[in-house]
Structures are given as C-alpha cells and as structure tokens.
Amino acid sequence: MNFMKRIVSSLVLTLLVIGLVLPILGETVNATTVTPKEDVKSGAVYIIPVDQNIEQGLEKFMERGFKEAESMNASLIVLEINTPGGRVDSAEKISTMIRQSPIKTVAYISGDAASAGSYIALNANNIVMAPGSMIGAAVLVDGVTGNPIEDPKTVAFWKSKMKGAAEINGRNSKIAEGMTDVNIVVDMPEIDYIKGKGDIISLTSDQARKVGYADEIANTVEEAIAVMGYSTDDVFRIEHTGAEKVAEFLTNRIVMTLLLFMGIAGVIIELIVPGFGVPGILGIAGFGLYFFGNYVAGFAGSETWVLFIIGLVMLALELFIPSFGILGLLGSACLIVGVVRAAYSTSHVALSLGVASVSALIVIIIVAMLFKKRGIWNRFILKDSLTKEKGYIPAASKEDLLGKNGVSVTPLRPAGTVLIDGERYDVVTDGEFIGSNMTIHVVKVEGSRIVVKPIID
C-alpha cells in the first residue's frame, strides 16, 4: 500500500510540475516568434502615387507631397509606382528630391516601374514589389517616334545615372546598366540568367528579390509599410486636386491638339468673318484651356499668357493698320512661341501644332467660301456703282461723230473747238496746226477724245 501511495504521489507531483513548466515554456516560445510592439516605428506615413507618365506635372505633384510630409514630420514616404516611364529630365529632378529628403523613402512597385520609373525606384531607400510587378526596361526612346536612341553620349549618360542610383543603396550596378544598354553582357547567377547583347533586363518581383533589387514582396501598400517595420495607424495618401486632374486631361496630346485647332480656327474665323461672336468665343476658350492646363500642370509660366495676348493684339491691328505684314508676322511669332513654351515637350507640341494648323486652315477656307459676302476683305473692295438711279449722269457716247465733217471755230494748236452738225466739240489734231474757219474731218474717237484732220481741197 505504501508503495502504491508513493507511485500516486509521484504521478501527482509530476503532473503539477508539468502544469507549472509548460505555460512558462509556451510564453518563451511565443516571445521568440512575435515581434514586440515597441519595435514597430510609429509616426505618420505618406503615400504618394506615381501612376502616370513621368513629366513636369508629376514633378510638381510630388514636390507638393514631399513638402506636406515634411511639414507633418512624417516618418516614412511610400512611392506607389505604376508607370511606363517618361521624361528623363523630370525623373532626374524627382530622384534628386527623393535623395535630398530627410524622410526615409520606400518605393512600392504595384505594377510597372519601367524606364524612368525604374530610375525613381532605385533612388528610394528601399524597394518593395507586389507579386506580378516588374522593374527595368529602361532603354532611352525618342518621345515622338518611339524608336530607341542610339547616340553613344546620350546612352552613356543615362547608363551612368542608373548605375549611380543602384550604387547609392548597395545594389548590383551591372544590372542597372543592363536595363539601359543592349550591348553589354550581365551575368545574374542568382536567377540562373545571363543577359546577352541585344537583350534588355526586366525583372519580375521574384527575380528582383533574388538579385537584391527588391527588399520584400507585399500584396498591398499597407503590407509593404508593415514589412518595413512601420505602423499603419496613421497612413495618409496624397491625392490629385481637382485642378490637377483637369490639367492632366487638358494636357493629353489628343485633347491638346483639339484645343489648339479650336483656338486657331476660332480666332482667325472671327477676324476674317466678323459678326458671329461664337467662333471668337470658342477660339479664346480653346487657347485659354490650353494655357490653363499647362499652367496648372507646371509647364507654362505667366510669360506665355503675355505672349498670347500680344500676339492676338498684333494680329487684330494688322487688319486695320497697313504695316506690310510686319504686325501679322510678329503676332504669329508671339502666338507660336507662347504655345511652344507652354508645353512640356517641344517635339509633342510641334506635332500637335502642325496637325491643328493644317486642320484649322481647311476649316477656315471652307468658312471663307461659304460666307464670302461677310468677309473682312469686303471692306477694301469698292462696291458703289455710278448709276443713273443714284443720280450719276454718264457721259454721252461720241462714237457717232466718227467720219463726220465740221468747221473749226477756233485755231487748233493742236486743241481747239469745232462745230459739227450745229454743236460745239472740243477736239485735238495729231499735232498739226489748223486755222479757224477751216473744214475738218473726224478720224478717231476714243472716249471723250475726238481727233480731227483738215480737209484740203
């Protein structure tokens, strides 16, 4: 019995020990797998979307976002990138803004970070990519034709920029060069791939993580914030203002061409066929919307408005002040310079301006033909006719005097007066002298000029 009691006592004691030790072990295990709450960085997190073509308008938008984040003492700025690329000069200014920011930046690639978009991403402190996203394909292309730029100096410049951006955060710079230059060979053993000549590097999210071009992979931007160790309690997204959205629509190349067409056709039709009012209003509205969109987008300055107004005034003066075309040429030059300076791309606006001008010219010719009776050119055409109904008495025709004879009333030296059929006429000779009371013969009648010769017996 004592032996059984000892066994039972030992079992009870063992169970008690296990019951006390297991919770302690459980707490220890859990403590090693859960990140302590105090390790999560607090503070405001600002999300700035990079979801459009990279140009000066995006630069102005991001500048506003960075200033707002700095004013609110944000702890993190997340650049949510999904862009096909854009202008290199704008990408360079945006990247300078990122590097000089006192706030840590994370590029979250939710879609594509192509071309100049990859350059912006590489300048951020960290890169997080969504599944299915990509980074790379940064070959320079012509903005008008879309063909790759092969100028060695330009390619070398862009390649050095991409290389420098990769080296800033300790990434393999050869991969960045391979994103821009089709002629170099890049070995990437991490993904078992060698980029050969003629190829360009474009990395998926999984490939980017393996080669060190992505620090983490996250399904959402909030998840990206969390994996970077920041709290998602105070997350703010910078949104486009209403004016910025309107400007983005107005600066679309097709819309811009339509506005220029409306402006050119409307203003010129109003000038050459005055009195309608509607073409003039549409023309000024077209130019106004064009300059407004580019001004809000950050492309145009106040000088473009001044050039536009001066151009219109000079064109109007040309119609009423004879300047041998000088005012018209100066006015046209002011309008063209204003339109070109207001756009973010000279090549884009040149194409749009050319298409708009040709289209407007066709419409102007059609309108001028349909309303030719109301055209301004009628002001310079003499329309009055000297008719009997208006009180004008035309000179009597003297053709019937041809071949008739008469008598000189006065000497003809060579002009004088003769008497024909009982009526006096002023006549002339071919230069010869005819005395008075001599017989004359009418040999020529030219309007009111009567030419006579003497009759010699």
Coordinates of N, CA and C in Angstrom, one line a residue, residues 85-224:
G85 N 7.0 55.1 -67.6 CA 8.2 55.9 -67.8 C 7.8 57.3 -68.2
G86 N 8.8 58.0 -68.9 CA 8.5 59.3 -69.3 C 9.8 60.1 -69.5
R87 N 9.8 61.4 -69.2 CA 10.9 62.2 -69.5 C 12.1 62.0 -68.5
V88 N 13.3 61.9 -69.0 CA 14.5 61.7 -68.2 C 14.8 62.9 -67.3
D89 N 14.6 64.1 -67.8 CA 14.9 65.3 -67.0 C 14.0 65.4 -65.8
S90 N 12.7 65.1 -66.0 CA 11.8 65.1 -64.9 C 12.1 64.0 -63.9
A91 N 12.4 62.8 -64.4 CA 12.8 61.7 -63.5 C 14.0 62.1 -62.7
E92 N 15.0 62.8 -63.3 CA 16.2 63.2 -62.5 C 15.9 64.2 -61.4
K93 N 15.0 65.1 -61.7 CA 14.6 66.1 -60.7 C 13.8 65.4 -59.5
I94 N 12.9 64.5 -59.9 CA 12.2 63.8 -58.9 C 13.1 62.9 -58.0
S95 N 14.1 62.3 -58.6 CA 15.1 61.5 -57.9 C 15.9 62.3 -57.0
T96 N 16.3 63.5 -57.4 CA 17.1 64.4 -56.6 C 16.2 64.8 -55.3
M97 N 14.9 65.0 -55.6 CA 14.0 65.3 -54.5 C 14.0 64.1 -53.4
I98 N 14.0 62.9 -54.0 CA 13.9 61.7 -53.1 C 15.2 61.6 -52.3
R99 N 16.4 61.8 -52.9 CA 17.7 61.6 -52.3 C 17.9 62.7 -51.2
Q100 N 17.4 63.9 -51.5 CA 17.6 65.0 -50.5 C 16.6 65.1 -49.4
S101 N 15.6 64.2 -49.5 CA 14.5 64.3 -48.5 C 15.1 63.7 -47.1
P102 N 14.8 64.4 -46.0 CA 15.2 63.9 -44.7 C 14.3 62.8 -44.2
I103 N 13.3 62.5 -44.9 CA 12.4 61.4 -44.6 C 12.7 60.1 -45.4
K104 N 12.7 59.0 -44.7 CA 13.0 57.7 -45.4 C 12.0 57.4 -46.4
T105 N 12.4 56.9 -47.6 CA 11.5 56.6 -48.7 C 11.5 55.1 -49.0
V106 N 10.4 54.6 -49.4 CA 10.2 53.2 -49.9 C 9.5 53.3 -51.2
A107 N 10.0 52.6 -52.2 CA 9.3 52.5 -53.5 C 8.5 51.2 -53.5
Y108 N 7.2 51.3 -53.5 CA 6.3 50.1 -53.6 C 5.9 50.0 -55.0
I109 N 6.4 49.0 -55.7 CA 6.0 48.9 -57.1 C 4.8 48.0 -57.2
S110 N 3.7 48.6 -57.5 CA 2.4 47.9 -57.5 C 2.1 47.3 -58.9
G111 N 2.8 47.9 -59.9 CA 2.6 47.4 -61.3 C 3.9 47.4 -62.1
D112 N 4.1 48.4 -62.9 CA 5.3 48.5 -63.6 C 6.2 49.7 -63.2
A113 N 7.5 49.5 -63.1 CA 8.4 50.5 -62.9 C 9.4 50.5 -64.1
A114 N 8.9 50.9 -65.2 CA 9.6 50.8 -66.4 C 10.3 52.1 -66.7
S115 N 11.4 52.0 -67.5 CA 12.2 53.1 -68.0 C 12.5 54.1 -66.8
A116 N 12.1 55.3 -67.0 CA 12.4 56.3 -65.9 C 11.8 56.0 -64.6
G117 N 10.7 55.2 -64.6 CA 10.1 54.7 -63.3 C 11.1 53.8 -62.5
S118 N 11.9 53.0 -63.2 CA 12.9 52.2 -62.5 C 13.9 53.1 -61.9
Y119 N 14.3 54.2 -62.6 CA 15.3 55.1 -62.0 C 14.8 55.7 -60.7
I120 N 13.5 56.1 -60.7 CA 13.0 56.7 -59.5 C 13.0 55.7 -58.4
A121 N 12.6 54.4 -58.7 CA 12.5 53.4 -57.7 C 13.9 53.1 -57.1
L122 N 14.9 53.1 -57.9 CA 16.3 52.8 -57.4 C 16.8 53.9 -56.5
N123 N 16.3 55.1 -56.6 CA 16.8 56.2 -55.7 C 16.1 56.1 -54.3
A124 N 15.1 55.3 -54.2 CA 14.5 55.2 -52.9 C 15.3 54.4 -51.9
N125 N 15.2 54.5 -50.6 CA 16.0 53.8 -49.7 C 15.7 52.3 -49.7
N126 N 14.5 51.9 -49.9 CA 14.1 50.5 -50.0 C 13.1 50.3 -51.2
I127 N 13.1 49.1 -51.7 CA 12.1 48.7 -52.8 C 11.3 47.5 -52.3
V128 N 10.0 47.7 -52.3 CA 9.1 46.5 -52.1 C 8.2 46.4 -53.3
M129 N 8.1 45.1 -53.8 CA 7.3 44.9 -55.0 C 6.1 44.0 -54.8
A130 N 5.1 44.2 -55.5 CA 3.9 43.4 -55.5 C 4.1 42.2 -56.4
P131 N 3.5 41.1 -56.1 CA 3.6 39.9 -56.9 C 3.1 40.2 -58.3
G132 N 3.8 39.8 -59.3 CA 3.4 40.1 -60.7 C 3.9 41.5 -61.2
S133 N 4.6 42.3 -60.4 CA 5.1 43.6 -60.9 C 6.5 43.4 -61.5
M134 N 7.0 44.5 -62.1 CA 8.3 44.4 -62.8 C 9.0 45.7 -62.6
I135 N 10.4 45.6 -62.8 CA 11.2 46.8 -62.8 C 12.3 46.6 -63.9
G136 N 12.6 47.7 -64.6 CA 13.6 47.6 -65.6 C 13.1 48.2 -67.0
A137 N 13.7 47.6 -68.1 CA 13.4 48.0 -69.4 C 13.5 49.5 -69.6
A138 N 14.7 50.0 -69.3 CA 15.0 51.5 -69.2 C 15.7 52.0 -70.4
V139 N 15.6 51.4 -71.6 CA 16.2 51.9 -72.8 C 15.6 53.3 -73.1
L140 N 16.5 54.2 -73.5 CA 16.0 55.5 -73.9 C 15.3 55.4 -75.3
V141 N 14.2 56.1 -75.4 CA 13.5 56.1 -76.7 C 13.1 57.5 -77.1
D142 N 13.0 57.8 -78.4 CA 12.6 59.1 -78.9 C 11.1 59.3 -78.5
G143 N 10.8 60.5 -78.0 CA 9.5 60.8 -77.5 C 8.4 60.9 -78.6
V144 N 8.9 61.1 -79.8 CA 7.9 61.3 -80.9 C 7.7 60.0 -81.7
T145 N 8.9 59.4 -82.1 CA 8.8 58.2 -83.0 C 8.7 56.9 -82.2
G146 N 9.2 56.9 -80.9 CA 9.2 55.7 -80.1 C 10.4 54.8 -80.4
N147 N 11.3 55.2 -81.3 CA 12.4 54.4 -81.6 C 13.5 54.5 -80.6
P148 N 14.3 53.5 -80.3 CA 15.4 53.6 -79.3 C 16.4 54.6 -79.8
I149 N 17.0 55.4 -78.8 CA 18.0 56.3 -79.0 C 19.4 55.6 -79.0
E150 N 20.2 55.8 -80.1 CA 21.4 55.0 -80.2 C 22.6 55.9 -80.0
D151 N 22.4 57.2 -79.8 CA 23.6 58.1 -79.6 C 24.4 57.7 -78.4
P152 N 25.7 57.4 -78.7 CA 26.6 56.9 -77.6 C 26.7 57.8 -76.4
K153 N 26.8 59.1 -76.6 CA 26.9 60.0 -75.5 C 25.6 60.0 -74.6
T154 N 24.5 60.0 -75.3 CA 23.2 60.0 -74.5 C 23.0 58.7 -73.8
V155 N 23.3 57.6 -74.4 CA 23.2 56.3 -73.8 C 24.1 56.2 -72.6
A156 N 25.4 56.7 -72.7 CA 26.4 56.6 -71.7 C 25.9 57.5 -70.5
F157 N 25.4 58.6 -70.8 CA 24.9 59.5 -69.7 C 23.8 58.8 -68.9
W158 N 22.8 58.2 -69.6 CA 21.7 57.6 -68.9 C 22.1 56.4 -68.1
K159 N 23.0 55.6 -68.7 CA 23.6 54.4 -68.1 C 24.3 54.8 -66.8
S160 N 25.0 55.9 -66.8 CA 25.7 56.3 -65.6 C 24.8 56.7 -64.5
K161 N 23.6 57.3 -64.9 CA 22.6 57.7 -63.9 C 22.0 56.5 -63.3
M162 N 21.7 55.5 -64.0 CA 21.1 54.3 -63.5 C 22.1 53.5 -62.6
K163 N 23.3 53.5 -63.0 CA 24.4 52.9 -62.2 C 24.6 53.6 -60.9
G164 N 24.6 54.9 -60.9 CA 24.7 55.6 -59.7 C 23.6 55.4 -58.7
A165 N 22.3 55.4 -59.3 CA 21.2 55.2 -58.4 C 21.2 53.8 -57.7
A166 N 21.7 52.8 -58.5 CA 21.8 51.4 -57.9 C 22.9 51.4 -56.8
E167 N 24.0 52.1 -57.0 CA 25.1 52.0 -56.1 C 24.8 52.7 -54.8
I168 N 23.9 53.7 -54.8 CA 23.5 54.5 -53.6 C 23.1 53.6 -52.5
N169 N 22.3 52.6 -52.8 CA 21.7 51.7 -51.8 C 22.3 50.3 -51.9
G170 N 23.5 50.2 -52.4 CA 24.2 48.9 -52.4 C 23.7 47.8 -53.3
R171 N 23.1 48.2 -54.4 CA 22.6 47.2 -55.4 C 23.6 47.0 -56.5
N172 N 23.5 45.8 -57.1 CA 24.4 45.5 -58.2 C 24.2 46.5 -59.4
S173 N 25.3 47.3 -59.6 CA 25.1 48.3 -60.6 C 25.1 47.8 -62.0
K174 N 25.7 46.6 -62.2 CA 25.8 46.0 -63.6 C 24.3 45.7 -64.1
I175 N 23.5 45.3 -63.1 CA 22.1 45.0 -63.5 C 21.4 46.3 -64.0
A176 N 21.7 47.4 -63.3 CA 21.1 48.7 -63.7 C 21.6 49.1 -65.1
E177 N 22.9 48.9 -65.3 CA 23.4 49.2 -66.7 C 22.7 48.3 -67.7
G178 N 22.5 47.0 -67.4 CA 21.9 46.1 -68.3 C 20.4 46.5 -68.6
M179 N 19.8 47.3 -67.8 CA 18.4 47.7 -68.0 C 18.4 48.8 -69.1
T180 N 19.6 49.5 -69.4 CA 19.6 50.6 -70.3 C 20.4 50.3 -71.6
D181 N 21.4 49.4 -71.5 CA 22.3 49.2 -72.6 C 22.1 47.8 -73.2
V182 N 21.8 47.8 -74.5 CA 21.5 46.5 -75.1 C 22.8 45.8 -75.5
N183 N 24.0 46.5 -75.4 CA 25.2 46.0 -75.9 C 26.1 45.3 -74.9
I184 N 25.7 45.4 -73.6 CA 26.6 44.8 -72.6 C 26.1 43.4 -72.2
V185 N 27.0 42.6 -71.6 CA 26.6 41.3 -71.1 C 26.6 41.3 -69.6
V186 N 25.5 40.8 -68.9 CA 25.4 40.8 -67.5 C 25.1 39.4 -67.0
D187 N 25.9 38.9 -66.1 CA 25.6 37.6 -65.5 C 24.9 37.7 -64.2
M188 N 23.8 37.0 -64.1 CA 23.0 37.0 -62.9 C 22.8 35.6 -62.4
P189 N 23.8 35.0 -61.7 CA 23.7 33.6 -61.3 C 22.6 33.4 -60.3
E190 N 22.2 34.4 -59.6 CA 21.1 34.2 -58.6 C 19.8 33.7 -59.2
I191 N 19.6 34.1 -60.5 CA 18.4 33.7 -61.1 C 18.7 32.8 -62.4
D192 N 20.0 32.4 -62.4 CA 20.4 31.5 -63.5 C 20.2 32.1 -64.9
Y193 N 20.6 33.3 -65.1 CA 20.3 34.0 -66.3 C 21.5 34.9 -66.7
I194 N 21.9 34.9 -68.0 CA 22.9 35.8 -68.5 C 22.3 36.6 -69.6
K195 N 22.3 37.9 -69.4 CA 21.8 38.9 -70.4 C 22.9 39.0 -71.5
G196 N 22.5 38.7 -72.7 CA 23.4 38.8 -73.8 C 23.2 40.1 -74.6
K197 N 24.0 40.3 -75.6 CA 23.9 41.5 -76.4 C 22.6 41.5 -77.2
G198 N 21.9 42.6 -77.3 CA 20.6 42.7 -77.9 C 19.5 42.6 -77.0
D199 N 19.7 42.1 -75.8 CA 18.7 41.9 -74.8 C 18.7 43.1 -73.8
I200 N 17.6 43.2 -73.1 CA 17.5 44.3 -72.1 C 16.9 43.6 -70.8
I201 N 17.4 44.1 -69.6 CA 17.0 43.5 -68.4 C 15.6 44.0 -67.9
S202 N 14.7 43.1 -67.6 CA 13.4 43.5 -67.0 C 13.2 42.4 -66.0
L203 N 13.0 42.7 -64.7 CA 12.9 41.8 -63.6 C 11.5 41.7 -63.1
T204 N 11.1 40.4 -62.8 CA 9.8 40.2 -62.1 C 10.1 40.4 -60.6
S205 N 9.1 40.4 -59.8 CA 9.2 40.7 -58.4 C 10.1 39.6 -57.7
D206 N 9.9 38.4 -58.1 CA 10.7 37.3 -57.5 C 12.1 37.4 -58.0
Q207 N 12.4 37.7 -59.2 CA 13.7 37.8 -59.7 C 14.4 39.0 -59.0
A208 N 13.7 40.1 -58.9 CA 14.3 41.3 -58.3 C 14.7 41.0 -56.8
R209 N 13.9 40.2 -56.1 CA 14.2 39.9 -54.7 C 15.5 39.1 -54.7
K210 N 15.6 38.1 -55.6 CA 16.8 37.2 -55.6 C 18.1 37.9 -55.9
V211 N 18.0 39.0 -56.8 CA 19.2 39.7 -57.2 C 19.5 40.9 -56.3
G212 N 18.6 41.2 -55.3 CA 18.8 42.3 -54.4 C 18.2 43.6 -54.9
Y213 N 17.3 43.5 -55.9 CA 16.6 44.7 -56.4 C 15.3 45.0 -55.7
A214 N 14.8 44.0 -54.9 CA 13.6 44.2 -54.1 C 13.9 43.7 -52.7
D215 N 13.6 44.5 -51.7 CA 13.9 44.1 -50.3 C 12.8 43.1 -49.8
E216 N 11.6 43.3 -50.2 CA 10.5 42.5 -49.7 C 9.4 42.4 -50.9
I217 N 8.5 41.4 -50.7 CA 7.4 41.3 -51.6 C 6.1 41.4 -50.7
A218 N 5.2 42.3 -51.1 CA 4.0 42.6 -50.4 C 2.8 42.7 -51.3
N219 N 1.7 42.2 -50.9 CA 0.5 42.2 -51.7 C -0.2 43.6 -51.8
T220 N -0.1 44.4 -50.8 CA -0.7 45.7 -50.7 C 0.3 46.7 -50.2
V221 N 0.0 48.0 -50.4 CA 0.9 49.1 -49.9 C 0.9 49.1 -48.4
E222 N -0.2 48.7 -47.7 CA -0.3 48.7 -46.3 C 0.6 47.6 -45.8
E223 N 0.6 46.4 -46.5 CA 1.5 45.3 -46.1 C 3.0 45.7 -46.3
A224 N 3.3 46.5 -47.3 CA 4.6 47.0 -47.6 C 5.1 47.9 -46.4

